[in-house]
Amino acid sequence: LQVMFFFVTTLILFGVAFLCMMLYAWQSLANSQGGLLEMMPPSLGQLLSLSIFEFSDVLNRRIMIPMYDWIRVIIMVTVDLDEKDRREILAEMNPEFRKHVFQRSILQLIPQGLQSVLVGKRQPEIHPCSPRDYTEREVQLDKQRPSAGQGDSQAASSSHEPDAQYSYKD
């Protein structure tokens, strides 16, 4: 009973303290010149000044279209596609995005500040693969795979290496 009384009393006191802090913050923001937007980045104010149509256009360009490129990468990784479908998906991707995903290492895609924390001042030797390297690797792995006549088609299409099924070709 004493423990329950302690928890209820503590909850009430912290609740009242939180309510007082929120009321103070509300009054401070209402009395300030710029309000809450004054404390936010300027780009947020510009974004809020757009019409709904302009805002949805910005949302589409900045979030939806890049998300479609990532969905295409996931489809290429998870679905067994023939060469024609793979080429079609690659053609639909943004060329700059394709360059980042297929030619840069994970370390190169990490923000510069985090890279310096991970590797220090020395920059690791990173050799990006060219599209030709992916094609050559695929040809070598195709030679190692059993043909469709020697086993079931699932065994022929699955491999332990992620680059076994997919190649980067412009």
mmCIF file of C-alpha atoms in Angstrom, residues 27-118:
data_model
loop_
_atom_site.group_PDB
_atom_site.id
_atom_site.type_symbol
_atom_site.label_atom_id
_atom_site.label_comp_id
_atom_site.label_asym_id
_atom_site.label_seq_id
_atom_site.Cartn_x
_atom_site.Cartn_y
_atom_site.Cartn_z
ATOM 1 C CA GLN A 27 3.250 31.212 -23.198
ATOM 2 C CA SER A 28 6.860 31.918 -24.162
ATOM 3 C CA LEU A 29 6.255 30.872 -27.753
ATOM 4 C CA ALA A 30 2.997 32.820 -27.986
ATOM 5 C CA ASN A 31 4.709 36.004 -26.755
ATOM 6 C CA SER A 32 7.841 35.671 -28.944
ATOM 7 C CA GLN A 33 8.234 37.548 -32.236
ATOM 8 C CA GLY A 34 8.672 34.562 -34.555
ATOM 9 C CA GLY A 35 7.052 31.799 -32.549
ATOM 10 C CA LEU A 36 8.179 28.223 -32.922
ATOM 11 C CA LEU A 37 9.225 28.727 -36.556
ATOM 12 C CA GLU A 38 11.907 31.151 -35.376
ATOM 13 C CA MET A 39 13.672 28.234 -33.703
ATOM 14 C CA MET A 40 13.322 25.899 -36.687
ATOM 15 C CA PRO A 41 15.494 25.792 -39.832
ATOM 16 C CA PRO A 42 14.524 28.387 -42.462
ATOM 17 C CA SER A 43 13.691 25.644 -44.952
ATOM 18 C CA LEU A 44 10.786 24.546 -42.742
ATOM 19 C CA GLY A 45 9.249 28.025 -42.949
ATOM 20 C CA GLN A 46 9.619 27.955 -46.723
ATOM 21 C CA LEU A 47 8.044 24.503 -46.844
ATOM 22 C CA LEU A 48 5.057 25.592 -44.757
ATOM 23 C CA SER A 49 4.497 28.597 -47.026
ATOM 24 C CA LEU A 50 3.880 26.342 -50.055
ATOM 25 C CA SER A 51 0.431 25.463 -51.322
ATOM 26 C CA ILE A 52 -0.777 21.876 -50.922
ATOM 27 C CA PHE A 53 -0.043 21.214 -54.613
ATOM 28 C CA GLU A 54 3.500 22.580 -54.360
ATOM 29 C CA PHE A 55 4.075 20.677 -51.117
ATOM 30 C CA SER A 56 2.937 17.397 -52.697
ATOM 31 C CA ASP A 57 5.250 18.071 -55.658
ATOM 32 C CA VAL A 58 8.204 18.589 -53.299
ATOM 33 C CA LEU A 59 7.219 15.445 -51.387
ATOM 34 C CA ASN A 60 7.072 13.499 -54.640
ATOM 35 C CA ARG A 61 10.459 14.721 -55.884
ATOM 36 C CA ARG A 62 12.340 14.385 -52.586
ATOM 37 C CA ILE A 63 10.820 11.229 -51.083
ATOM 38 C CA MET A 64 8.644 9.224 -53.456
ATOM 39 C CA ILE A 65 10.858 9.085 -56.555
ATOM 40 C CA PRO A 66 14.008 8.049 -54.611
ATOM 41 C CA MET A 67 11.884 5.488 -52.763
ATOM 42 C CA TYR A 68 10.832 3.994 -56.118
ATOM 43 C CA ASP A 69 14.509 3.517 -56.998
ATOM 44 C CA TRP A 70 15.083 1.639 -53.720
ATOM 45 C CA ILE A 71 12.014 -0.499 -54.386
ATOM 46 C CA ARG A 72 13.480 -1.379 -57.797
ATOM 47 C CA VAL A 73 16.746 -2.441 -56.118
ATOM 48 C CA ILE A 74 14.791 -4.615 -53.665
ATOM 49 C CA ILE A 75 12.900 -6.184 -56.562
ATOM 50 C CA MET A 76 16.164 -6.940 -58.350
ATOM 51 C CA VAL A 77 17.576 -8.561 -55.211
ATOM 52 C CA THR A 78 14.548 -10.590 -54.182
ATOM 53 C CA VAL A 79 12.828 -11.595 -57.423
ATOM 54 C CA ASP A 80 14.236 -14.005 -60.003
ATOM 55 C CA LEU A 81 14.189 -11.864 -63.148
ATOM 56 C CA ASP A 82 15.258 -12.585 -66.682
ATOM 57 C CA GLU A 83 17.769 -10.336 -68.449
ATOM 58 C CA LYS A 84 15.093 -8.273 -70.229
ATOM 59 C CA ASP A 85 13.307 -7.409 -66.970
ATOM 60 C CA ARG A 86 16.594 -6.584 -65.257
ATOM 61 C CA ARG A 87 17.555 -4.195 -68.047
ATOM 62 C CA GLU A 88 14.126 -2.557 -67.930
ATOM 63 C CA ILE A 89 14.377 -1.982 -64.167
ATOM 64 C CA LEU A 90 17.895 -0.571 -64.511
ATOM 65 C CA ALA A 91 16.745 1.759 -67.306
ATOM 66 C CA GLU A 92 13.973 3.126 -65.074
ATOM 67 C CA MET A 93 16.419 4.026 -62.282
ATOM 68 C CA ASN A 94 17.956 7.455 -61.898
ATOM 69 C CA PRO A 95 21.495 7.242 -63.394
ATOM 70 C CA GLU A 96 23.082 8.967 -60.387
ATOM 71 C CA PHE A 97 21.284 6.612 -58.008
ATOM 72 C CA ARG A 98 22.410 3.633 -60.120
ATOM 73 C CA LYS A 99 26.010 4.850 -59.871
ATOM 74 C CA HIS A 100 25.768 5.162 -56.067
ATOM 75 C CA VAL A 101 24.168 1.769 -55.528
ATOM 76 C CA PHE A 102 26.153 -0.357 -57.974
ATOM 77 C CA GLN A 103 29.578 1.298 -58.065
ATOM 78 C CA ARG A 104 30.205 2.718 -54.598
ATOM 79 C CA SER A 105 31.063 0.771 -51.501
ATOM 80 C CA ILE A 106 28.996 1.026 -48.346
ATOM 81 C CA LEU A 107 31.801 3.002 -46.712
ATOM 82 C CA GLN A 108 31.633 5.621 -49.460
ATOM 83 C CA LEU A 109 27.890 6.046 -48.935
ATOM 84 C CA ILE A 110 28.252 6.769 -45.203
ATOM 85 C CA PRO A 111 28.265 10.514 -44.381
ATOM 86 C CA GLN A 112 31.750 12.067 -44.205
ATOM 87 C CA GLY A 113 31.575 12.752 -40.443
ATOM 88 C CA LEU A 114 30.759 9.125 -39.680
ATOM 89 C CA GLN A 115 33.491 7.963 -42.080
ATOM 90 C CA SER A 116 36.071 9.970 -40.156
ATOM 91 C CA VAL A 117 34.867 8.411 -36.896
ATOM 92 C CA LEU A 118 35.089 4.902 -38.359
#
